[in-house]
Tab-separated table of C-alpha atoms in Angstrom:
chain	number	residue	atom	x	y	z
F	23	MET	CA	90.768	83.280	40.236
F	24	ARG	CA	93.190	84.820	37.761
F	25	THR	CA	92.459	88.455	36.940
F	26	TYR	CA	93.111	89.509	33.366
F	27	ASP	CA	93.909	93.056	32.374
F	28	LEU	CA	91.750	92.676	29.267
F	29	LEU	CA	89.037	90.248	28.240
F	30	GLY	CA	87.580	90.323	24.741
F	31	ILE	CA	84.236	88.768	23.830
F	32	GLY	CA	83.994	87.836	20.157
F	33	VAL	CA	86.896	87.028	17.833
F	34	GLY	CA	86.162	88.376	14.390
F	35	PRO	CA	88.781	90.398	12.487
F	36	PHE	CA	88.555	93.329	14.937
F	37	GLY	CA	88.838	91.142	18.031
F	38	LEU	CA	91.560	89.038	16.421
F	39	GLY	CA	93.487	92.198	15.538
F	40	LEU	CA	93.239	93.386	19.141
F	41	ALA	CA	94.542	90.016	20.367
F	42	ALA	CA	97.468	90.200	17.937
F	43	LEU	CA	98.386	93.736	19.021
F	44	ALA	CA	98.037	92.868	22.717
F	45	GLU	CA	100.130	89.691	22.474
F	46	PRO	CA	103.625	91.308	22.633
F	47	LEU	CA	102.699	93.777	25.418
F	48	ASP	CA	104.198	92.763	28.766
F	49	ASP	CA	101.735	94.916	30.706
F	50	VAL	CA	98.607	93.406	29.144
F	51	ASP	CA	97.473	89.979	30.338
F	52	ALA	CA	94.636	89.274	27.926
F	53	VAL	CA	92.172	86.539	27.021
F	54	PHE	CA	89.579	86.380	24.231
F	55	LEU	CA	86.429	84.242	24.204
F	56	ASP	CA	84.340	83.112	21.226
F	57	GLN	CA	81.514	80.597	20.995
F	58	ARG	CA	82.677	79.118	17.682
F	59	ASP	CA	85.127	76.224	17.371
F	60	GLY	CA	87.672	78.317	15.479
F	61	PHE	CA	88.109	81.377	13.321
F	62	SER	CA	85.912	81.703	10.243
F	63	TRP	CA	85.200	84.835	8.232
F	64	HIS	CA	82.045	84.824	6.107
F	65	ALA	CA	82.522	81.262	4.887
F	66	GLY	CA	79.258	81.442	2.969
F	67	MET	CA	80.575	84.228	0.727
F	68	LEU	CA	84.112	83.088	-0.072
F	69	ILE	CA	83.260	82.905	-3.765
F	70	GLU	CA	86.256	81.985	-5.912
F	71	GLY	CA	88.044	85.042	-7.270
F	72	THR	CA	86.320	87.631	-5.066
F	73	THR	CA	88.594	90.164	-3.393
F	74	LEU	CA	88.545	92.545	-0.474
F	75	GLN	CA	87.536	96.117	-1.218
F	76	VAL	CA	90.455	97.426	0.854
F	77	PRO	CA	94.218	97.055	0.244
F	78	PHE	CA	96.337	94.454	2.028
F	79	LEU	CA	97.578	97.154	4.425
F	80	ALA	CA	94.123	96.932	6.034
F	81	ASP	CA	95.113	93.681	7.702
F	82	LEU	CA	94.872	92.966	11.426
F	83	VAL	CA	97.909	94.936	12.575
F	84	THR	CA	99.905	96.812	9.932
F	85	MET	CA	98.307	100.255	10.351
F	86	ALA	CA	99.254	100.098	14.040
F	87	ASP	CA	102.529	98.171	13.796
F	88	PRO	CA	104.081	97.568	10.356
F	89	THR	CA	106.756	95.394	11.999
F	90	SER	CA	104.276	92.973	13.569
F	91	PRO	CA	104.843	89.256	12.951
F	92	TYR	CA	101.076	88.971	12.431
F	93	SER	CA	100.841	91.076	9.271
F	94	PHE	CA	99.443	89.927	5.929
F	95	LEU	CA	102.910	90.230	4.381
F	96	ALA	CA	104.338	88.078	7.185
F	97	TRP	CA	101.735	85.429	6.349
F	98	LEU	CA	102.629	85.590	2.655
F	99	LYS	CA	106.301	85.132	3.529
F	100	ALA	CA	105.578	82.251	5.916
F	101	THR	CA	103.493	80.440	3.300
F	102	GLY	CA	105.870	81.039	0.405
F	103	ARG	CA	103.499	83.300	-1.518
F	104	LEU	CA	105.161	86.697	-1.098
F	105	TYR	CA	106.777	86.833	-4.544
F	106	GLN	CA	103.636	85.559	-6.235
F	107	PHE	CA	101.625	88.321	-4.554
F	108	TYR	CA	104.270	90.843	-5.648
F	109	ILE	CA	104.157	89.715	-9.278
F	110	ARG	CA	100.335	89.745	-9.223
F	111	GLU	CA	100.534	93.547	-8.824
F	112	SER	CA	97.246	94.032	-6.998
F	113	PHE	CA	96.809	95.612	-3.594
F	114	TYR	CA	93.571	93.693	-3.013
F	115	PRO	CA	93.828	90.209	-1.467
F	116	LEU	CA	91.459	87.453	-2.411
F	117	ARG	CA	88.754	87.130	0.177
F	118	ALA	CA	89.587	83.447	0.662
F	119	GLU	CA	93.249	84.223	1.345
F	120	TYR	CA	92.275	86.937	3.843
F	121	ASP	CA	90.317	84.232	5.693
F	122	GLN	CA	93.349	81.931	5.518
F	123	TYR	CA	95.579	84.725	6.809
F	124	CYS	CA	93.300	85.363	9.783
F	125	ARG	CA	93.214	81.637	10.588
F	126	TRP	CA	97.032	81.599	10.502
F	127	VAL	CA	97.201	84.440	13.006
F	128	ALA	CA	94.589	82.793	15.235
F	129	GLU	CA	96.603	79.571	15.339
F	130	GLN	CA	99.592	81.463	16.749
F	131	LEU	CA	97.831	83.334	19.547
F	132	PRO	CA	97.661	81.514	22.911
F	133	THR	CA	95.163	84.026	24.300
F	134	LEU	CA	92.196	82.799	22.232
F	135	ARG	CA	89.619	80.525	23.861
F	136	TRP	CA	87.222	78.897	21.403
F	137	GLY	CA	84.002	77.095	22.263
F	138	ARG	CA	83.122	79.583	25.019
F	139	ARG	CA	79.599	80.991	24.802
F	140	VAL	CA	79.343	83.948	27.135
F	141	THR	CA	76.117	83.920	29.138
F	142	GLY	CA	76.697	86.626	31.723
F	143	VAL	CA	78.813	89.656	32.600
F	144	VAL	CA	78.496	91.338	36.014
F	145	ARG	CA	80.538	93.601	38.249
F	146	VAL	CA	82.086	92.012	41.353
F	147	PRO	CA	84.184	93.584	44.156
F	148	ASP	CA	87.915	93.731	43.489
F	149	PRO	CA	89.649	91.674	46.234
F	150	ALA	CA	92.858	93.667	45.732
F	151	ALA	CA	91.067	96.945	46.493
F	152	ALA	CA	89.391	95.446	49.536
F	153	SER	CA	92.676	94.140	50.943
F	154	THR	CA	94.239	97.597	50.807
F	155	GLY	CA	91.253	99.292	52.386
F	156	GLY	CA	90.167	100.902	49.140
F	157	GLY	CA	86.468	101.254	48.433
F	158	GLY	CA	84.543	101.087	45.213
F	159	GLY	CA	86.982	98.892	43.314
F	160	TYR	CA	85.433	96.288	41.040
F	161	LEU	CA	86.200	93.728	38.367
F	162	PHE	CA	84.121	92.165	35.630
F	163	GLU	CA	83.117	88.539	36.132
F	164	VAL	CA	82.362	86.753	32.871
F	165	THR	CA	80.493	83.445	32.768
F	166	ALA	CA	80.914	81.181	29.745
F	167	GLU	CA	79.398	77.848	28.797
F	168	THR	CA	81.667	75.191	27.271
F	169	SER	CA	81.242	71.565	26.264
F	170	GLN	CA	82.940	70.665	29.558
F	171	GLY	CA	80.801	72.878	31.777
F	172	ILE	CA	80.782	76.437	33.111
F	173	GLU	CA	83.878	78.658	33.241
F	174	LYS	CA	84.302	81.996	34.971
F	175	TYR	CA	86.801	84.740	34.199
F	176	CYS	CA	87.683	88.003	35.910
F	177	ALA	CA	89.045	91.064	34.135
F	178	LYS	CA	89.731	94.743	34.677
F	179	HIS	CA	88.696	95.762	31.166
F	180	LEU	CA	86.245	94.350	28.638
F	181	VAL	CA	86.097	94.700	24.855
F	182	LEU	CA	82.842	93.746	23.159
F	183	GLY	CA	83.303	92.468	19.614
F	184	THR	CA	80.151	90.390	19.264
F	185	GLY	CA	79.488	91.501	15.722
F	186	THR	CA	76.263	91.331	13.754
F	187	GLN	CA	73.693	88.762	12.683
F	188	PRO	CA	72.112	88.185	9.236
F	189	ARG	CA	69.055	90.374	8.711
F	190	LEU	CA	65.989	89.477	6.669
F	191	PRO	CA	63.357	92.063	5.741
F	192	GLU	CA	59.936	91.500	7.268
F	193	ALA	CA	58.517	90.635	3.850
F	194	LEU	CA	60.758	87.559	3.646
F	195	THR	CA	60.929	86.326	7.242
F	196	ALA	CA	57.982	83.917	7.059
F	197	LEU	CA	58.690	82.688	3.541
F	198	GLY	CA	59.054	78.941	3.218
F	199	GLY	CA	58.260	76.311	0.628
F	200	ALA	CA	59.792	73.940	-1.865
F	201	GLY	CA	62.810	75.983	-2.949
F	202	PRO	CA	65.685	77.478	-0.967
F	203	VAL	CA	65.364	80.891	0.697
F	204	VAL	CA	68.780	81.830	2.032
F	205	HIS	CA	70.709	84.821	3.297
F	206	THR	CA	73.989	85.540	1.535
F	207	SER	CA	75.793	84.345	4.665
F	208	GLU	CA	74.682	80.806	3.640
F	209	TYR	CA	75.111	81.257	-0.095
F	210	LEU	CA	77.927	78.832	-0.956
F	211	PRO	CA	76.450	75.788	0.858
F	212	SER	CA	73.158	76.485	-0.960
F	213	ARG	CA	74.528	77.374	-4.398
F	214	ALA	CA	73.868	74.006	-6.047
F	215	ASP	CA	70.255	73.917	-4.817
F	216	LEU	CA	69.734	77.509	-5.934
F	217	ALA	CA	71.025	76.805	-9.436
F	218	ALA	CA	68.956	73.612	-9.679
F	219	SER	CA	65.743	75.425	-8.761
F	220	GLY	CA	65.278	76.796	-12.269
F	221	SER	CA	64.761	80.433	-11.278
F	222	VAL	CA	66.548	82.513	-8.653
F	223	THR	CA	65.829	86.007	-7.357
F	224	VAL	CA	68.508	88.011	-5.580
F	225	VAL	CA	67.028	90.625	-3.235
F	226	GLY	CA	69.266	93.412	-1.950
F	227	SER	CA	72.007	95.808	-2.901
F	228	GLY	CA	75.721	96.278	-2.423
F	229	GLN	CA	78.732	94.095	-3.037
F	230	SER	CA	77.220	90.880	-1.661
F	231	ALA	CA	74.206	91.043	-3.961
F	232	ALA	CA	76.408	91.863	-6.941
F	233	GLU	CA	78.800	88.999	-6.247
F	234	VAL	CA	75.965	86.481	-5.890
F	235	TYR	CA	74.288	87.758	-9.062
F	236	ARG	CA	77.561	87.568	-10.996
F	237	ASP	CA	78.286	84.071	-9.705
F	238	LEU	CA	74.828	82.813	-10.737
F	239	LEU	CA	74.957	84.665	-14.049
F	240	ASP	CA	77.346	82.122	-15.559
F	241	GLY	CA	74.648	79.435	-15.288
F	242	CYS	CA	71.831	81.721	-16.427
F	243	GLY	CA	70.113	80.516	-19.585
F	244	ALA	CA	67.143	78.707	-21.072
F	245	GLY	CA	68.873	75.401	-21.718
F	246	PRO	CA	68.915	72.162	-19.700
F	247	GLY	CA	70.451	72.641	-16.246
F	248	GLU	CA	70.343	76.413	-16.555
F	249	HIS	CA	68.222	78.906	-14.619
F	250	GLY	CA	66.521	82.258	-14.864
F	251	LEU	CA	67.905	85.072	-12.723
F	252	THR	CA	66.440	88.307	-11.324
F	253	TRP	CA	68.061	90.994	-9.193
F	254	VAL	CA	65.764	93.274	-7.174
F	255	THR	CA	67.177	96.247	-5.264
F	256	ARG	CA	65.625	99.195	-3.427
F	257	SER	CA	68.553	101.356	-4.487
F	258	PRO	CA	67.660	103.822	-7.253
F	259	ARG	CA	70.559	102.476	-9.296
F	260	PHE	CA	73.336	99.909	-9.135
F	261	PHE	CA	75.730	102.444	-7.673
F	262	PRO	CA	79.491	102.002	-7.312
F	263	MET	CA	81.367	102.463	-4.085
F	264	GLU	CA	82.932	105.919	-4.023
F	265	TYR	CA	86.669	105.529	-3.967
F	266	THR	CA	88.249	108.894	-4.709
F	267	LYS	CA	91.116	109.900	-2.476
F	268	LEU	CA	89.627	112.980	-0.820
F	269	THR	CA	86.491	110.988	-0.096
F	270	LEU	CA	88.622	108.252	1.468
F	271	GLU	CA	89.848	110.887	3.937
F	272	MET	CA	86.456	110.425	5.589
F	273	THR	CA	87.948	107.207	6.975
F	274	SER	CA	90.184	109.325	9.182
F	275	PRO	CA	90.470	110.284	12.858
F	276	GLU	CA	89.538	113.871	11.969
F	277	TYR	CA	86.306	112.963	10.224
F	278	THR	CA	85.427	110.538	13.007
F	279	ASP	CA	85.906	113.385	15.516
F	280	HIS	CA	83.577	115.502	13.407
F	281	TYR	CA	80.961	112.759	13.102
F	282	VAL	CA	80.979	111.984	16.838
F	283	SER	CA	80.421	115.683	17.644
F	284	LEU	CA	77.170	115.848	15.657
F	285	PRO	CA	73.703	115.463	17.226
F	286	ILE	CA	72.253	111.960	17.122
F	287	GLU	CA	69.543	112.953	14.630
F	288	GLN	CA	72.102	114.349	12.205
F	289	ARG	CA	74.334	111.285	12.538
F	290	ASP	CA	71.429	108.996	11.701
F	291	VAL	CA	70.640	111.015	8.573
F	292	LEU	CA	74.300	111.006	7.512
F	293	GLY	CA	74.505	107.266	8.068
F	294	ARG	CA	71.794	106.739	5.470
F	295	GLU	CA	73.185	109.320	3.063
F	296	GLN	CA	76.719	107.892	3.112
F	297	ARG	CA	75.834	104.386	1.964
F	298	ASN	CA	77.853	104.696	-1.223
F	299	LEU	CA	81.024	105.235	0.830
F	300	TYR	CA	81.110	101.605	1.949
F	301	LYS	CA	77.963	99.803	0.753
F	302	GLY	CA	78.370	100.383	-2.958
F	303	ILE	CA	79.547	97.890	-5.542
F	304	SER	CA	83.074	97.627	-6.881
F	305	GLY	CA	83.258	99.475	-10.184
F	306	ASP	CA	85.184	96.573	-11.724
F	307	LEU	CA	82.429	94.158	-10.699
F	308	ILE	CA	79.717	96.357	-12.204
F	309	ASP	CA	81.671	96.433	-15.462
F	310	ASP	CA	82.213	92.662	-15.332
F	311	ILE	CA	78.469	92.083	-14.896
F	312	TYR	CA	77.699	94.283	-17.883
F	313	ASP	CA	80.396	92.653	-20.023
F	314	THR	CA	79.079	89.194	-19.114
F	315	LEU	CA	75.533	90.203	-20.055
F	316	TYR	CA	76.846	91.606	-23.327
F	317	ARG	CA	78.828	88.463	-24.072
F	318	LYS	CA	75.929	86.113	-23.266
F	319	SER	CA	73.510	88.172	-25.364
F	320	ALA	CA	75.846	88.536	-28.356
F	321	LEU	CA	74.632	87.379	-31.770
F	322	GLY	CA	71.000	87.596	-30.726
F	323	GLY	CA	71.191	85.258	-27.767
F	324	GLU	CA	68.519	85.740	-25.111
F	325	VAL	CA	69.556	85.848	-21.464
F	326	PRO	CA	66.646	85.143	-19.076
F	327	THR	CA	67.621	87.726	-16.511
F	328	THR	CA	66.071	90.936	-15.189
F	329	LEU	CA	67.600	93.732	-13.130
F	330	LEU	CA	65.096	95.859	-11.195
F	331	SER	CA	66.270	98.987	-9.369
F	332	ASP	CA	64.242	101.308	-7.122
F	333	THR	CA	62.097	98.259	-6.367
F	334	GLU	CA	61.218	96.820	-2.973
F	335	VAL	CA	59.802	93.450	-1.927
F	336	VAL	CA	56.788	94.440	0.195
F	337	ALA	CA	55.140	91.014	0.603
F	338	SER	CA	55.680	87.370	-0.236
F	339	ARG	CA	53.856	84.054	-0.204
F	340	PHE	CA	54.303	80.468	-1.350
F	341	ASP	CA	52.068	79.146	-4.116
F	342	ALA	CA	52.034	75.361	-3.814
F	343	ASP	CA	50.322	74.991	-7.193
F	344	GLY	CA	52.787	77.213	-9.049
F	345	ALA	CA	55.483	76.028	-11.436
F	346	GLY	CA	53.341	73.143	-12.659
F	347	GLY	CA	52.608	71.918	-9.150
F	348	ALA	CA	56.223	72.045	-7.969
F	349	GLY	CA	55.502	75.208	-6.004
F	350	GLU	CA	57.009	78.663	-6.289
F	351	TYR	CA	57.330	81.908	-4.377
F	352	VAL	CA	55.300	84.974	-5.259
F	353	LEU	CA	56.994	88.261	-4.358
F	354	THR	CA	54.989	91.475	-4.390
F	355	LEU	CA	57.231	94.241	-5.752
F	356	ARG	CA	56.686	97.956	-5.388
F	357	HIS	CA	58.438	100.551	-7.548
F	358	ALA	CA	59.300	103.609	-5.444
F	359	GLN	CA	59.100	106.262	-8.165
F	360	LEU	CA	56.007	104.944	-9.894
F	361	GLY	CA	54.202	103.794	-6.774
F	362	THR	CA	52.950	100.726	-8.657
F	363	THR	CA	53.076	97.067	-7.609
F	364	ALA	CA	53.474	93.798	-9.499
F	365	GLU	CA	53.908	90.120	-8.694
F	366	HIS	CA	57.109	88.257	-9.447
F	367	ARG	CA	57.354	84.457	-9.378
F	368	THR	CA	60.537	82.589	-8.505
F	369	ARG	CA	61.621	79.171	-7.258
F	370	ALA	CA	64.418	80.394	-4.985
F	371	VAL	CA	65.456	83.562	-3.153
F	372	VAL	CA	68.843	84.886	-2.014
F	373	ALA	CA	68.545	87.733	0.492
F	374	ALA	CA	71.505	90.110	0.286
F	375	THR	CA	69.875	92.242	2.954
F	376	GLY	CA	72.746	92.856	5.294
F	377	TYR	CA	73.405	92.403	8.964
F	378	ALA	CA	72.187	93.997	12.173
F	379	GLY	CA	73.884	94.436	15.512
F	380	ALA	CA	72.379	94.462	18.996
F	381	VAL	CA	73.465	94.966	22.577
F	382	PRO	CA	74.250	91.462	23.911
F	383	ALA	CA	71.709	90.010	26.328
F	384	PHE	CA	74.488	88.640	28.537
F	385	LEU	CA	75.384	92.124	29.862
F	386	ALA	CA	73.966	92.883	33.306
F	387	PRO	CA	71.449	95.768	33.320
F	388	GLY	CA	73.123	99.147	33.685
F	389	LEU	CA	76.563	97.816	32.792
F	390	VAL	CA	76.824	99.877	29.598
F	391	ASN	CA	75.415	103.231	28.560
F	392	LEU	CA	72.654	103.195	25.951
F	393	ASP	CA	71.196	106.015	23.888
F	394	GLU	CA	67.519	106.854	23.594
F	395	ARG	CA	67.131	104.240	20.865
F	396	GLY	CA	68.640	101.381	22.858
F	397	ARG	CA	72.019	101.410	21.081
F	398	TYR	CA	75.458	101.690	22.615
F	399	GLU	CA	76.270	105.238	23.692
F	400	VAL	CA	79.895	105.214	22.599
F	401	THR	CA	82.495	107.814	23.594
F	402	ARG	CA	85.093	109.064	21.148
F	403	ASP	CA	87.601	106.499	22.458
F	404	TYR	CA	85.086	103.633	22.062
F	405	ALA	CA	84.086	103.285	25.726
F	406	VAL	CA	80.489	102.485	26.664
F	407	ASP	CA	80.657	102.931	30.430
F	408	ALA	CA	81.361	105.840	32.738
F	409	ASP	CA	84.712	104.459	33.937
F	410	ARG	CA	86.006	103.786	30.403
F	411	ARG	CA	86.640	100.141	31.176
F	412	ILE	CA	84.243	98.601	28.652
F	413	HIS	CA	84.991	99.274	24.987
F	414	VAL	CA	83.413	98.187	21.725
F	415	ALA	CA	85.283	96.940	18.661
F	416	GLY	CA	82.641	97.367	15.996
F	417	GLY	CA	78.998	98.168	16.638
F	418	GLU	CA	79.511	101.948	16.814
F	419	GLU	CA	78.523	102.870	13.264
F	420	HIS	CA	75.707	105.080	14.589
F	421	THR	CA	78.176	107.153	16.641
F	422	HIS	CA	81.439	106.970	14.657
F	423	GLY	CA	80.214	106.663	11.087
F	424	VAL	CA	82.028	105.059	8.179
F	425	THR	CA	85.165	104.159	10.132
F	426	ALA	CA	83.278	101.777	12.440
F	427	PRO	CA	82.940	98.837	10.008
F	428	ASP	CA	86.097	99.632	8.001
F	429	LEU	CA	88.757	96.920	8.195
F	430	GLY	CA	91.402	99.545	7.491
F	431	PHE	CA	90.501	101.507	10.622
F	432	GLY	CA	90.359	98.528	12.974
F	433	ALA	CA	94.032	98.701	13.972
F	434	TRP	CA	93.692	102.426	14.785
F	435	ARG	CA	90.694	101.766	17.027
F	436	ASN	CA	92.525	98.896	18.734
F	437	SER	CA	95.491	101.213	19.362
F	438	VAL	CA	93.140	103.643	21.127
F	439	ILE	CA	91.605	100.857	23.217
F	440	LEU	CA	95.028	99.562	24.270
F	441	ALA	CA	96.021	103.112	25.218
F	442	ASP	CA	93.027	103.276	27.558
F	443	VAL	CA	93.836	99.851	29.009
F	444	THR	CA	97.543	100.535	29.605
F	445	GLY	CA	97.551	104.277	30.328
F	446	ARG	CA	100.171	104.742	27.620
F	447	GLU	CA	100.430	104.496	23.841
F	448	PRO	CA	101.973	101.109	23.055
F	449	TYR	CA	101.256	101.922	19.413
F	450	PRO	CA	101.506	105.571	18.322
F	451	ILE	CA	98.095	107.033	17.518
F	452	GLU	CA	97.950	109.253	14.457
F	453	ARG	CA	95.594	112.095	15.274
F	454	ARG	CA	95.911	114.012	12.002
F	455	ILE	CA	96.107	112.297	8.626
F	456	ALA	CA	93.742	114.292	6.383
F	457	PHE	CA	94.658	117.241	4.177
F	458	GLN	CA	91.133	118.643	4.443
F	459	GLN	CA	89.189	120.016	7.394
F	460	PHE	CA	85.700	118.819	8.246
F	461	GLY	CA	84.618	121.859	10.258
F	462	LEU	CA	85.379	125.556	10.367
F	463	PRO	CA	88.945	126.633	11.265
F	464	GLY	CA	89.205	128.006	14.771
F	465	SER	CA	86.196	126.154	16.167
F	466	SER	CA	86.587	124.408	19.493
F	467	GLY	CA	86.798	120.621	19.316
F	468	ALA	CA	85.795	117.451	21.020
F	469	GLU	CA	88.037	115.347	23.227
F	470	PRO	CA	91.303	113.946	21.864
F	471	ALA	CA	91.114	110.707	19.948
F	472	SER	CA	92.122	108.645	22.988
F	473	GLY	CA	91.705	109.001	26.697
F	474	LEU	CA	95.294	110.240	26.866
F	475	GLU	CA	96.494	113.774	26.406
F	476	PRO	CA	97.790	114.394	22.885
F	477	GLU	CA	101.486	113.841	22.332
F	478	SER	CA	103.662	116.884	22.733
F	479	GLY	CA	103.040	119.382	19.947
F	480	VAL	CA	99.953	117.537	18.666
F	481	GLU	CA	96.656	119.386	18.759
F	482	PRO	CA	93.326	117.655	19.416
F	483	THR	CA	91.838	116.484	16.157
F	484	SER	CA	88.327	117.919	16.175
F	485	LEU	CA	87.678	121.215	14.441
F	486	VAL	CA	83.985	121.643	15.130
F	487	GLU	CA	81.934	122.508	18.162
F	488	PRO	CA	80.575	119.609	20.103
F	489	VAL	CA	76.945	119.908	19.662
F	490	GLU	CA	76.680	99.074	18.538
F	491	THR	CA	76.705	85.909	19.929
F	492	ASN	CA	80.200	86.066	20.645
F	493	ALA	CA	80.929	85.415	16.990
F	494	GLY	CA	82.920	88.457	15.918
F	495	GLU	CA	82.134	91.246	13.548
F	496	THR	CA	82.019	91.647	10.142
F	497	ARG	CA	79.642	91.885	8.065
F	498	PRO	CA	79.677	91.713	5.681
F	499	GLN	CA	78.350	94.215	3.201
F	500	ASP	CA	75.288	96.128	4.339
F	501	ASN	CA	77.438	96.355	6.805
F	502	GLU	CA	79.279	95.059	3.752
F	503	MET	CA	81.394	91.922	3.849
F	504	GLU	CA	84.490	93.530	5.171
F	505	ALA	CA	82.317	96.572	5.656
F	506	ALA	CA	85.006	98.349	3.813
F	507	ARG	CA	84.600	101.972	2.908
């Protein structure tokens, strides 16, 4: 059986970026498996006109290799759209064209294997080590189901990029009835049914909720074919994503070093406190929502819409006799500050309640290190095993903070992983990029940002004491859509 140097499980943007960066390396024989039939990035949320929240430089490869033939600019050139993008004068690609760009890259990479659902990963003895009399050598054997039967692969290194799955709050999980109840991941296929229901409630916060609300707002009204619209969010306000430059330095190797060095309890608290760094709403979109409400309500017009902040859905049921016998949902809402509850009736629900990751069930017991809460125990260089041969590409938000879901940091992480795989730096790893310091000067630091020694004359990056389907990542907002900053 062929032995690969690197096998990736899951081909979302992070896994696809790793495949693109590995492709030109002569010393990396790689293969990538995904259970889907081809690349697709949040198809249910490719609403016309929506953009990424990160600049085009946050593509699959540019931050590691600006000369790569798999860059976003290379795609624009190949499709004849480079000058149009230049004249447009916006750094932020349309979300739909980012999906098209990723599909273009995927079509060029011979290392991708679609339609492979991984069902098992175990260690097996390395025949090469046995033949030379060496002991303790092992490989990873990966079993995958296909439409043609079972396939097995062997590899020296694994990268887990299995991503996240849509998450529904407990109050909505059992809800079912006459009207649609959908997660934002299925929004576009359900949009017509939602609009036809007569009343829609969006539950959740962040960019996804805002985009769905804005999209439905155009059809909001009291006339024939129109609908009522409500937005319910637990957030105390409809807060914008923080986007000032010194704050953006928190998406840096130095801040990641700092975050990794903190105790697990402190990291978990910070993870909740830093939501506005990458789960907020675009300021332009907030303004557009307000301007649309103003326009629709001008000259005394009434817009049947309600925005409720600091409000949580704590229970739900279906009333078959509601809405004149057509049936409707009854959501029990609780206001956090007031401590009061009220019932809200609606014919349809869109849950913009984010995504959750988990350790894949196909991993043999003991194969990866887990923390006390059952999550990946991830080292600074993204390894999850003692021998640094299994890495994660996404799924380490609880250990690495805001850089984990950030599209713009994916190429940096992939550079670190490839350095571990090859024992060299095929792509130079920037260890210092921030003007500020995140700890006290003179404090001892954590390990360097990769398993390699720092380049000559480069100090380790930490300045403080040391004290987590096969589908591919993303998420989307909450971890936001591109989980961007």
